[in-house]
Coordinates of C-alpha atoms and ligand atoms in Angstrom, one line a residue:
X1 CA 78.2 105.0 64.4
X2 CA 78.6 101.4 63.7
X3 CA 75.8 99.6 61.6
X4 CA 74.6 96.2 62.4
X5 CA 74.4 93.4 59.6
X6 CA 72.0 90.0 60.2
X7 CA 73.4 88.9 56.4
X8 CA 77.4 88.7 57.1
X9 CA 78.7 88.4 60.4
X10 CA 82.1 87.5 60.7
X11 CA 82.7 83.6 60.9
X12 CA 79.0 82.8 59.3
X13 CA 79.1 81.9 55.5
X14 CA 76.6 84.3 53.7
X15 CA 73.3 82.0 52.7
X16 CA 72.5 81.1 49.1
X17 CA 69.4 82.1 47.6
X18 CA 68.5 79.5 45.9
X19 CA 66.3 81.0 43.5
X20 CA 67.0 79.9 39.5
X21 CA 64.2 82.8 39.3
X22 CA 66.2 86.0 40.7
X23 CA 66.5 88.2 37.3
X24 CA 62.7 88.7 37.0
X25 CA 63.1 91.1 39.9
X26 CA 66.2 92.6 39.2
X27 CA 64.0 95.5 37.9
X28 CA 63.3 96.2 41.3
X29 CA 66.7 96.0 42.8
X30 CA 67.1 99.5 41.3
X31 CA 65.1 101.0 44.0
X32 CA 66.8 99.3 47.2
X33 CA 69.3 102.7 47.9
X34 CA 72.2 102.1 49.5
X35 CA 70.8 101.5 53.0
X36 CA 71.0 97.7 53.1
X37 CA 75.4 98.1 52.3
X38 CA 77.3 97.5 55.1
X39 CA 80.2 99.8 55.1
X40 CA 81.2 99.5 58.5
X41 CA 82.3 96.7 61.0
X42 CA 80.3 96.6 64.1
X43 CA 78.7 94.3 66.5
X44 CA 76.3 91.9 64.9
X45 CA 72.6 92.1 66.0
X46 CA 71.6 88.8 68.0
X47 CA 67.8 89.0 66.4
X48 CA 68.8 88.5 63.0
X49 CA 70.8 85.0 63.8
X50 CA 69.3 81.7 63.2
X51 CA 70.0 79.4 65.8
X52 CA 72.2 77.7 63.0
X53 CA 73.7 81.1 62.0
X54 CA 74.9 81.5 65.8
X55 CA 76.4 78.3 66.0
X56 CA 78.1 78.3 63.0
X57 CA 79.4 82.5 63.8
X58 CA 80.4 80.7 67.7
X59 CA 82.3 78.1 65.3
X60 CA 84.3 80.4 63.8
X61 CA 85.5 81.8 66.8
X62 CA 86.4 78.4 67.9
X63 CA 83.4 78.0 71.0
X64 CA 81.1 75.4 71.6
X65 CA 78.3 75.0 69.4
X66 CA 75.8 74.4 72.7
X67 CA 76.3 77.6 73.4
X68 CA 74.0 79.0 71.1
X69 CA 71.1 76.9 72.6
X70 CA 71.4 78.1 75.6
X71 CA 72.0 81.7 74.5
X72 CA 68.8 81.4 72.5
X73 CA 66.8 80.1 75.9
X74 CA 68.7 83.1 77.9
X75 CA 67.5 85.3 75.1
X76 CA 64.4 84.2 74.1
X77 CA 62.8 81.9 77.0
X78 CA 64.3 84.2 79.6
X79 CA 64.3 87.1 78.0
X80 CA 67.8 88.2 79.3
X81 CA 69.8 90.5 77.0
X82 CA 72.9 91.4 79.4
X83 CA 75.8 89.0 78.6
X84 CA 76.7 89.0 82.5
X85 CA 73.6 87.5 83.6
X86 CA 74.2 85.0 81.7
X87 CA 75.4 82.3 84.8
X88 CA 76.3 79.0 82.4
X89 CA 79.0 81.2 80.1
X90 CA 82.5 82.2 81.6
X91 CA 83.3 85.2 82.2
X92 CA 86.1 86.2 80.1
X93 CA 83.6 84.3 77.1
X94 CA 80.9 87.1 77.8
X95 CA 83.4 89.7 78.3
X96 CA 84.2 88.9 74.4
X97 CA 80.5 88.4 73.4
X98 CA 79.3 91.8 74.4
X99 CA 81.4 93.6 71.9
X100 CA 80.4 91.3 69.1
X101 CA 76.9 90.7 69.5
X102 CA 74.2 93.3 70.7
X103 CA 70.1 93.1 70.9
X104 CA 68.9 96.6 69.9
X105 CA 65.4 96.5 68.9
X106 CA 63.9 99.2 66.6
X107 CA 62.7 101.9 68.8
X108 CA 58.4 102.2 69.4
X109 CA 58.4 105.8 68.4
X110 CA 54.3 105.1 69.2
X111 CA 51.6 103.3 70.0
X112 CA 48.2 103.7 69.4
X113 CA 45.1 101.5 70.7
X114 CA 41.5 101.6 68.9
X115 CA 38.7 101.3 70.7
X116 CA 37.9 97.4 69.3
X117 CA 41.4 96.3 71.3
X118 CA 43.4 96.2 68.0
X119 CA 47.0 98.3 68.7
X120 CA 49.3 99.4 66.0
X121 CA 53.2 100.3 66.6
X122 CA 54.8 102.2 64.8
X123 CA 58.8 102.1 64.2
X124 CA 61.7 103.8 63.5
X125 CA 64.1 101.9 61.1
X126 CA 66.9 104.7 61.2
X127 CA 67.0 107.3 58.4
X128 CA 63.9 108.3 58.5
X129 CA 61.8 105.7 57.7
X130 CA 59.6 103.8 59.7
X131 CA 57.2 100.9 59.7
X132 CA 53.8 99.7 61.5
X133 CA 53.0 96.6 63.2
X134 CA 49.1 95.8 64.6
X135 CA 48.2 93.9 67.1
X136 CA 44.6 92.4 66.9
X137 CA 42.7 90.5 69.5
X138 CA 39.9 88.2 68.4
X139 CA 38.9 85.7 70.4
X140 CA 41.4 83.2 72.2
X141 CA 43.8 84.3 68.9
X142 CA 46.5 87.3 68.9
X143 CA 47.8 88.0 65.8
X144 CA 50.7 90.4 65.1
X145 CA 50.3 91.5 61.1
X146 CA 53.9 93.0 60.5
X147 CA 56.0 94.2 57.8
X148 CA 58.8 93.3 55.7
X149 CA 59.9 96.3 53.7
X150 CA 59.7 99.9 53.9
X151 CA 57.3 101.1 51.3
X152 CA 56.5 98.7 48.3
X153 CA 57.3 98.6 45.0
X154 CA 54.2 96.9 43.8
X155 CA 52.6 100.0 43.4
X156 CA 48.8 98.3 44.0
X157 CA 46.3 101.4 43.2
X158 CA 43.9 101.1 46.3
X159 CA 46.6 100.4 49.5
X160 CA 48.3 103.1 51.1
X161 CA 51.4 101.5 51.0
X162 CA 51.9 101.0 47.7
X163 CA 51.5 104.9 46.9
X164 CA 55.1 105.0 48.6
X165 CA 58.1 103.4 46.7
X166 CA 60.2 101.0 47.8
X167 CA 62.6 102.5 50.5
X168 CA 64.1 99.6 51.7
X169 CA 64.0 95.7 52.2
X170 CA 64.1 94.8 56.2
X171 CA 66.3 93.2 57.4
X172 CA 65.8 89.9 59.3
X173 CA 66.9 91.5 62.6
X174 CA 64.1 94.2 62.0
X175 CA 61.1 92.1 61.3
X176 CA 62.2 89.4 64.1
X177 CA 62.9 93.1 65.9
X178 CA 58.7 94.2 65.5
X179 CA 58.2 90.7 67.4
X180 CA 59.9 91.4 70.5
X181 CA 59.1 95.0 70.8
X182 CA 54.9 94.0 70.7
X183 CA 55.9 90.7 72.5
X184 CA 58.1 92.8 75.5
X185 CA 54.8 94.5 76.0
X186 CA 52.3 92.0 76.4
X187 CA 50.1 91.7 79.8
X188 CA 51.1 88.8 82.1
X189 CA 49.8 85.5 80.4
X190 CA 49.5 87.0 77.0
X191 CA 51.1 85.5 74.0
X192 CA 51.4 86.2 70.4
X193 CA 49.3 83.1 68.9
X194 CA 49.6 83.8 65.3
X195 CA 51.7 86.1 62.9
X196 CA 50.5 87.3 59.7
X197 CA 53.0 89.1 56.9
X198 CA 50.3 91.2 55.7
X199 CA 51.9 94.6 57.2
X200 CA 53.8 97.3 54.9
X201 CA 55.4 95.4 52.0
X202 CA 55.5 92.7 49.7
X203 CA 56.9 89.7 51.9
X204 CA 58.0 87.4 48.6
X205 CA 60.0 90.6 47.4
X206 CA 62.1 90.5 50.7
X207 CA 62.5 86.2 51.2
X208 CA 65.6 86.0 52.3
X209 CA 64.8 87.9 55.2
X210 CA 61.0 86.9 55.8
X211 CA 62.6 83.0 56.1
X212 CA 65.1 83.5 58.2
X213 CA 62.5 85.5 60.4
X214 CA 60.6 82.3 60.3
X215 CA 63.0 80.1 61.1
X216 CA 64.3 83.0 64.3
X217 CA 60.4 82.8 65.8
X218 CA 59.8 78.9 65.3
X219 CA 62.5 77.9 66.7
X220 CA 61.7 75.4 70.0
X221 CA 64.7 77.1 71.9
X222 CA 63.0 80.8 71.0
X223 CA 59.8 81.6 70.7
X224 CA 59.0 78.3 69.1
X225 CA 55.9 79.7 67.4
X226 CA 54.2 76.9 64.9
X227 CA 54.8 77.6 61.4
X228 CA 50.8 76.8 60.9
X229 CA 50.4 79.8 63.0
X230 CA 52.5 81.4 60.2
X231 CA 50.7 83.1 56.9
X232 CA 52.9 84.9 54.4
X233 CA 50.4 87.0 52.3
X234 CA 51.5 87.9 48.4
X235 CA 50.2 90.2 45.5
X236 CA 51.1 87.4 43.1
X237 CA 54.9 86.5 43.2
X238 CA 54.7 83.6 40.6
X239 CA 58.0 82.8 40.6
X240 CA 59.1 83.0 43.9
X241 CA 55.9 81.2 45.6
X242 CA 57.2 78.0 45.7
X243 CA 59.1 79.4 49.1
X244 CA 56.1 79.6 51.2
X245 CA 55.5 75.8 50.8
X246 CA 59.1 75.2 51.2
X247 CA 59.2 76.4 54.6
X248 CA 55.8 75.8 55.8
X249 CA 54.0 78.7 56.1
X250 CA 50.4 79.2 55.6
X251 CA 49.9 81.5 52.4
X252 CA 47.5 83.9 51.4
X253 CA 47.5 85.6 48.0
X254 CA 45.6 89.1 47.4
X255 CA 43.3 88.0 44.5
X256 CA 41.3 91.2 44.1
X257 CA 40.1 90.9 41.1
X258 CA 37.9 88.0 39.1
X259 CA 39.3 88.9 35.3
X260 CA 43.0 90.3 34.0
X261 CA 41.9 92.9 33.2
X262 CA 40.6 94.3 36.3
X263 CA 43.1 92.6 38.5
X264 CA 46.0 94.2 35.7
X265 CA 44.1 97.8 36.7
X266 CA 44.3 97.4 40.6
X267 CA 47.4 95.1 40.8
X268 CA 50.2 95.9 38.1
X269 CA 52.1 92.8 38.9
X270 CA 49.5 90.6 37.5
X271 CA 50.4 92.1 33.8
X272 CA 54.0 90.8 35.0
X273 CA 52.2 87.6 36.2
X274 CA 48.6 87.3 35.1
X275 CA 46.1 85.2 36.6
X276 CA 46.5 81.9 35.3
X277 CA 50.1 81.3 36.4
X278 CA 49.2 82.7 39.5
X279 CA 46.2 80.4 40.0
X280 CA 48.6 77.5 38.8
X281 CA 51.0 78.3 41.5
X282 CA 48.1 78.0 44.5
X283 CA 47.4 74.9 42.8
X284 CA 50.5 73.2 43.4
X285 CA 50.8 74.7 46.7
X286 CA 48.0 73.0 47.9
X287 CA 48.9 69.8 46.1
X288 CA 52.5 70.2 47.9
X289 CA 51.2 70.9 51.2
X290 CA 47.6 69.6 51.4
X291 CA 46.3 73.1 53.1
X292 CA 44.5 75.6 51.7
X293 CA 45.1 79.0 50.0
X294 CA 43.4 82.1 51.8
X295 CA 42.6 84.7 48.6
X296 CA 41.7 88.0 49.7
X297 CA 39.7 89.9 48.2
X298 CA 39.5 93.5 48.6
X299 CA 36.1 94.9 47.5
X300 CA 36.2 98.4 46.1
X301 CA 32.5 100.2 45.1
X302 CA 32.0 100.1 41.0
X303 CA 35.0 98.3 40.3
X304 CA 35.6 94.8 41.9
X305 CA 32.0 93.9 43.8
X306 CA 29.6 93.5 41.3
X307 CA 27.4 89.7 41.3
X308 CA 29.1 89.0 37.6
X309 CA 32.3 89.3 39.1
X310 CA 31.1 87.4 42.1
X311 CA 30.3 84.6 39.8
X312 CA 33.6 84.8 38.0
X313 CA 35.6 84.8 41.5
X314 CA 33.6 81.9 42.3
X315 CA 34.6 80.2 38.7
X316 CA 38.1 81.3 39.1
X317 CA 38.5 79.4 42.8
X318 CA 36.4 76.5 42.5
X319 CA 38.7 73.9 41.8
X320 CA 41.5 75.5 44.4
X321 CA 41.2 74.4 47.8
X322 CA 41.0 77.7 49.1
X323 CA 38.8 80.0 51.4
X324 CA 38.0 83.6 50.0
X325 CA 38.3 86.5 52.5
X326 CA 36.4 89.9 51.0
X327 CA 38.5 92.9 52.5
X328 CA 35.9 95.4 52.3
X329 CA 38.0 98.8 51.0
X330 CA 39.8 101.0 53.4
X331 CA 39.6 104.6 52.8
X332 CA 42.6 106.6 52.7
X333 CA 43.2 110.0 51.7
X334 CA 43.3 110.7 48.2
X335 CA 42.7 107.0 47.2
X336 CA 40.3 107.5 44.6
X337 CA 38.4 104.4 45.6
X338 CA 35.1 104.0 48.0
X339 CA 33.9 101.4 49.9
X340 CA 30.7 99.7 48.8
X341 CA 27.6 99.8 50.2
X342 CA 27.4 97.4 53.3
X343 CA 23.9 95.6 51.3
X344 CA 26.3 95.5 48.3
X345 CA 28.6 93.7 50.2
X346 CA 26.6 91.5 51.7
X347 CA 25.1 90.9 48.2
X348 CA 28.6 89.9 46.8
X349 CA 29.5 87.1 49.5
X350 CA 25.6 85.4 49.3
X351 CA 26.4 85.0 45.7
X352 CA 29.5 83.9 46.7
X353 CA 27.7 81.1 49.6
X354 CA 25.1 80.3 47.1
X355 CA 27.7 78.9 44.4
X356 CA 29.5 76.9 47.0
X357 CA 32.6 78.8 47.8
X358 CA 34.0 78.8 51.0
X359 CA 33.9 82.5 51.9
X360 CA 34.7 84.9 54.9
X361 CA 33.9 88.5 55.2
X362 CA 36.9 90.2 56.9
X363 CA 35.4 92.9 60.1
X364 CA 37.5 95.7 59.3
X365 CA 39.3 96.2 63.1
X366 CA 41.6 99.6 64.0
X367 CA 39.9 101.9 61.8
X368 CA 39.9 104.9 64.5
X369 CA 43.5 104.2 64.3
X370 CA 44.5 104.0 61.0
X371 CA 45.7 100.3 61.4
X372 CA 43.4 99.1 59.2
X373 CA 44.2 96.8 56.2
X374 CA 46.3 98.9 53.6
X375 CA 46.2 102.1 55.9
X376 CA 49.5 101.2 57.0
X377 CA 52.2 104.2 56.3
X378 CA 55.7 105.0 57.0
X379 CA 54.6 108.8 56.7
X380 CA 54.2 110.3 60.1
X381 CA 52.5 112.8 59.0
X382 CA 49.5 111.0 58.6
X383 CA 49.1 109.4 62.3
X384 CA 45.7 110.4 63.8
X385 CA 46.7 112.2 66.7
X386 CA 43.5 110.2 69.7
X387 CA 44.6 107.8 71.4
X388 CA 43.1 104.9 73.9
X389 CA 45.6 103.2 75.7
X390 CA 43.4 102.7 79.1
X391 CA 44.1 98.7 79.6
X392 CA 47.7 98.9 78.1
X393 CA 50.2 97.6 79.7
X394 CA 52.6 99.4 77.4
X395 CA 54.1 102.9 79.0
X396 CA 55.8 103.9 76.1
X397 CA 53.1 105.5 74.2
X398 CA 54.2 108.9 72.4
X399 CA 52.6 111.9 71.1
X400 CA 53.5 113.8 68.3
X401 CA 54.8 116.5 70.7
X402 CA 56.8 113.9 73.0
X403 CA 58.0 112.4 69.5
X404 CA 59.5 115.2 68.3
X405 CA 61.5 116.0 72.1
X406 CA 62.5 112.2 72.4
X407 CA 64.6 112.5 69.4
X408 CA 67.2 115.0 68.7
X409 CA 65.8 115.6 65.3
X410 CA 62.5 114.7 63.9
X411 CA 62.1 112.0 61.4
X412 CA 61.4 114.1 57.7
X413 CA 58.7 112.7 56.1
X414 CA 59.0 110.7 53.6
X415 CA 57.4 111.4 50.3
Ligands
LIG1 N1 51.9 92.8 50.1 C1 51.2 91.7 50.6 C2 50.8 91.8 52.0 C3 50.5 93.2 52.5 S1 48.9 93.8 52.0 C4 49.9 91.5 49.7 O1 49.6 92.4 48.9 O2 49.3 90.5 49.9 C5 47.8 92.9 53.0 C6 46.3 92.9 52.4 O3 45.7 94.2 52.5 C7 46.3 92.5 50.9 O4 45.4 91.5 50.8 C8 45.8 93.8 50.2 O5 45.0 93.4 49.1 C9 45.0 94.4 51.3 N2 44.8 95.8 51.2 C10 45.7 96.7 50.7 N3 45.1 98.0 50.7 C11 43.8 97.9 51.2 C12 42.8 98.8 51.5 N4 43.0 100.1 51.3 N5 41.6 98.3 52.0 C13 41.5 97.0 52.2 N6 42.5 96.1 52.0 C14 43.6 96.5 51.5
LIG2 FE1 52.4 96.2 48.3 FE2 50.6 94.5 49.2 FE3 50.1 97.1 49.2 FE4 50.2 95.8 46.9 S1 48.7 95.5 48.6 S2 51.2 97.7 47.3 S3 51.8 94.3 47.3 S4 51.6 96.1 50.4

């Protein structure tokens, strides 16, 4: 079986990272497995090609550079996939294009719909793993929240996601591949308005990839979604934050906690990068980009949503330009977290309004689901099995049963 590669196509010089900051996460290179190697040639997948990456591979095989604009309308505009539709390219030029490029998406092995219009995807990225995207309505916006990396090294105590090591790093072609899958199934006049990276993974752990996915869906001959309507979301990447201004991207950073030493309990990466660096690096980023930072907040019962710590959050932020979204907790199973009260809550964020800041509580949408924030899983095993899809337009909705007969094997679980 031949593997596809977005990173090195033949004829398109690999990228440089350009980061002088790489060896800080070199302790987490350890856990990338061998799935990301490309051992054998094969056709190259079309969704994880910059515009600029297609020209440049349509250079080296001595074509026109145009071509790639209008392969990208055909593709992306049209949404035609078969080389011999494709009327402006000669025939004997398609005849060689089909066995170099190909389109496969990740396959929707299913699709769930809560009652409150939210819809979560789920995945499968080959091997047995799989990722989640969600799909949430709220008023004229549509936001897709999706993932970047299977699993998450970052090993935050209260999301799901993080109780699953890293698996693997997405690649481009995979993320930009979640896009069209939720985007090929929208009703007529539906369009994805916003994307958020706030799905399985730590987006700044994966850049390369959750760029060039940027630059794939902005692009005016593509999608051409805004990069306002763009929000990368980060535990606390110090040094590789200066990216999300670079290529701007809205960016959101999961505070969840007012002190270090509660944030070093929930998030380990802020012993790695505590607080003040971190709050130095939103800093600049609104300096750089005159926008704000979003810092979420999640609030768990006894632990991150008491008034003092209200006040400190409000301390902490104050001279930020920033909003503060509070993430009431999401159970999972086994968690050992609760959600506070709802008066507690509501407690927590008047304090917040009565100091001044600028905050937003978050309604929790998909819950019935699972599709809440930090529910998100690659473990099948722990799909609800209800489902709602009266009003979808999408046909391709599985259950467990039909999941296991569509596939020759069943995915193993991962644990
Ligand atoms: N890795 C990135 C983006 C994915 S997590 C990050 O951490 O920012 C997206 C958001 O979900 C983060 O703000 C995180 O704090 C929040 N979150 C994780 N688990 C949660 C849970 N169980 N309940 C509520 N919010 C949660
Ligand atoms: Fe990873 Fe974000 Fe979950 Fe932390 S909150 S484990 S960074 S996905």
């Amino acid at each position: 079986m031949s593997k596809q590669s977005d990173s090195t196509p033949a004829g398109v010089p690999p990228k440089k990272v350009t980061t002088p900051f790489q060896p800080i996460f070199s302790a987490y290179e350890g856990n990338l497995g061998g799935s990301l190697k490309v051992t054998e040639a094969g056709p190259v997948s079309f969704y994880g090609m910059t515009q600029a990456d297609l020209k440049s591979y349509l250079k080296g095989l001595g074509k026109e550079q145009f071509r790639a604009q209008q392969i990208f309308k055909w593709v992306y505009d049209r949404r035609i996939t078969d080389f011999d539709e494709m009327s402006n390219i000669s025939k004997a030029f398609r005849d060689e294009l089909k066995k170099l490029i190909d389109f496969k998406l990740p396959p929707v092995l299913s699709h769930l719909k809560s009652i409150d219009g939210t819809q979560k995807f789920l995945f499968d990225m080959g091997d047995g793993n799989s990722v989640e995207a969600v799909l949430i309505p709220s008023g004229d916006r549509l936001t897709l929240c999706i993932s970047s990396e299977v699993g998450c090294n970052m090993a935050c105590k209260f999301c799901f996601t993080g109780k699953q090591k890293l698996k693997r790093r997405l690649k481009a072609s995979e993320i930009v591949g979640q896009f069209m899958q939720v985007h090929d199934r929208l009703q007529e006049g539906q369009r994805i308005s916003n994307i958020v990276f706030m799905g399985m993974g730590e987006p700044l752990d994966n850049s390369e990839a959750v760029f060039k996915t940027v630059d794939i869906l902005n692009d005016d001959f593509g999608i051409g979604i805004s990069r306002r309507k763009i929000t990368v979301s980060t535990s606390g990447l110090v040094p590789e934050m200066w990216k999300i201004a670079a290529n701007r991207v809205r960016m959101a950073v999961s505070l969840n906690g007012s002190n270090d030493e509660v944030r070093s309990l929930v998030m380990p990466i802020n012993k790695r990068f505590p607080l003040k660096d971190l709050l130095d690096a939103c800093l600049r980023y609104t300096k750089e980009t005159h926008d704000k930072v979003t810092f979420e907040y999640v609030m768990l019962k006894g632990v991150t949503d008491s008034l003092e710590q209200a006040r400190e959050l409000h301390q902490l932020t104050r001279k930020i330009p920033c909003k503060i979204n509070l993430i009431p907790f999401n159970e999972h199973p086994g968690s050992g977290f609760e959600r506070p009260e709802d008066r507690q809550i509501e407690k927590f964020q008047d304090e917040l309004i009565r100091l001044g800041s600028h905050v937003l509580l978050r309604r929790t949408m998909g819950r019935d689901i699972f599709a809440a924030c930090g529910q998100l899983t690659s473990e099948f095993e722990n799909k609800p099995r209800s489902m709602d899809i009266s009003n979808s337009k999408i046909g391709s909705v599985f259950k467990k049963s039909d999941f296991r007969e569509g596939r020759q094997e069943p995915i193993s679980p991962i644990k």
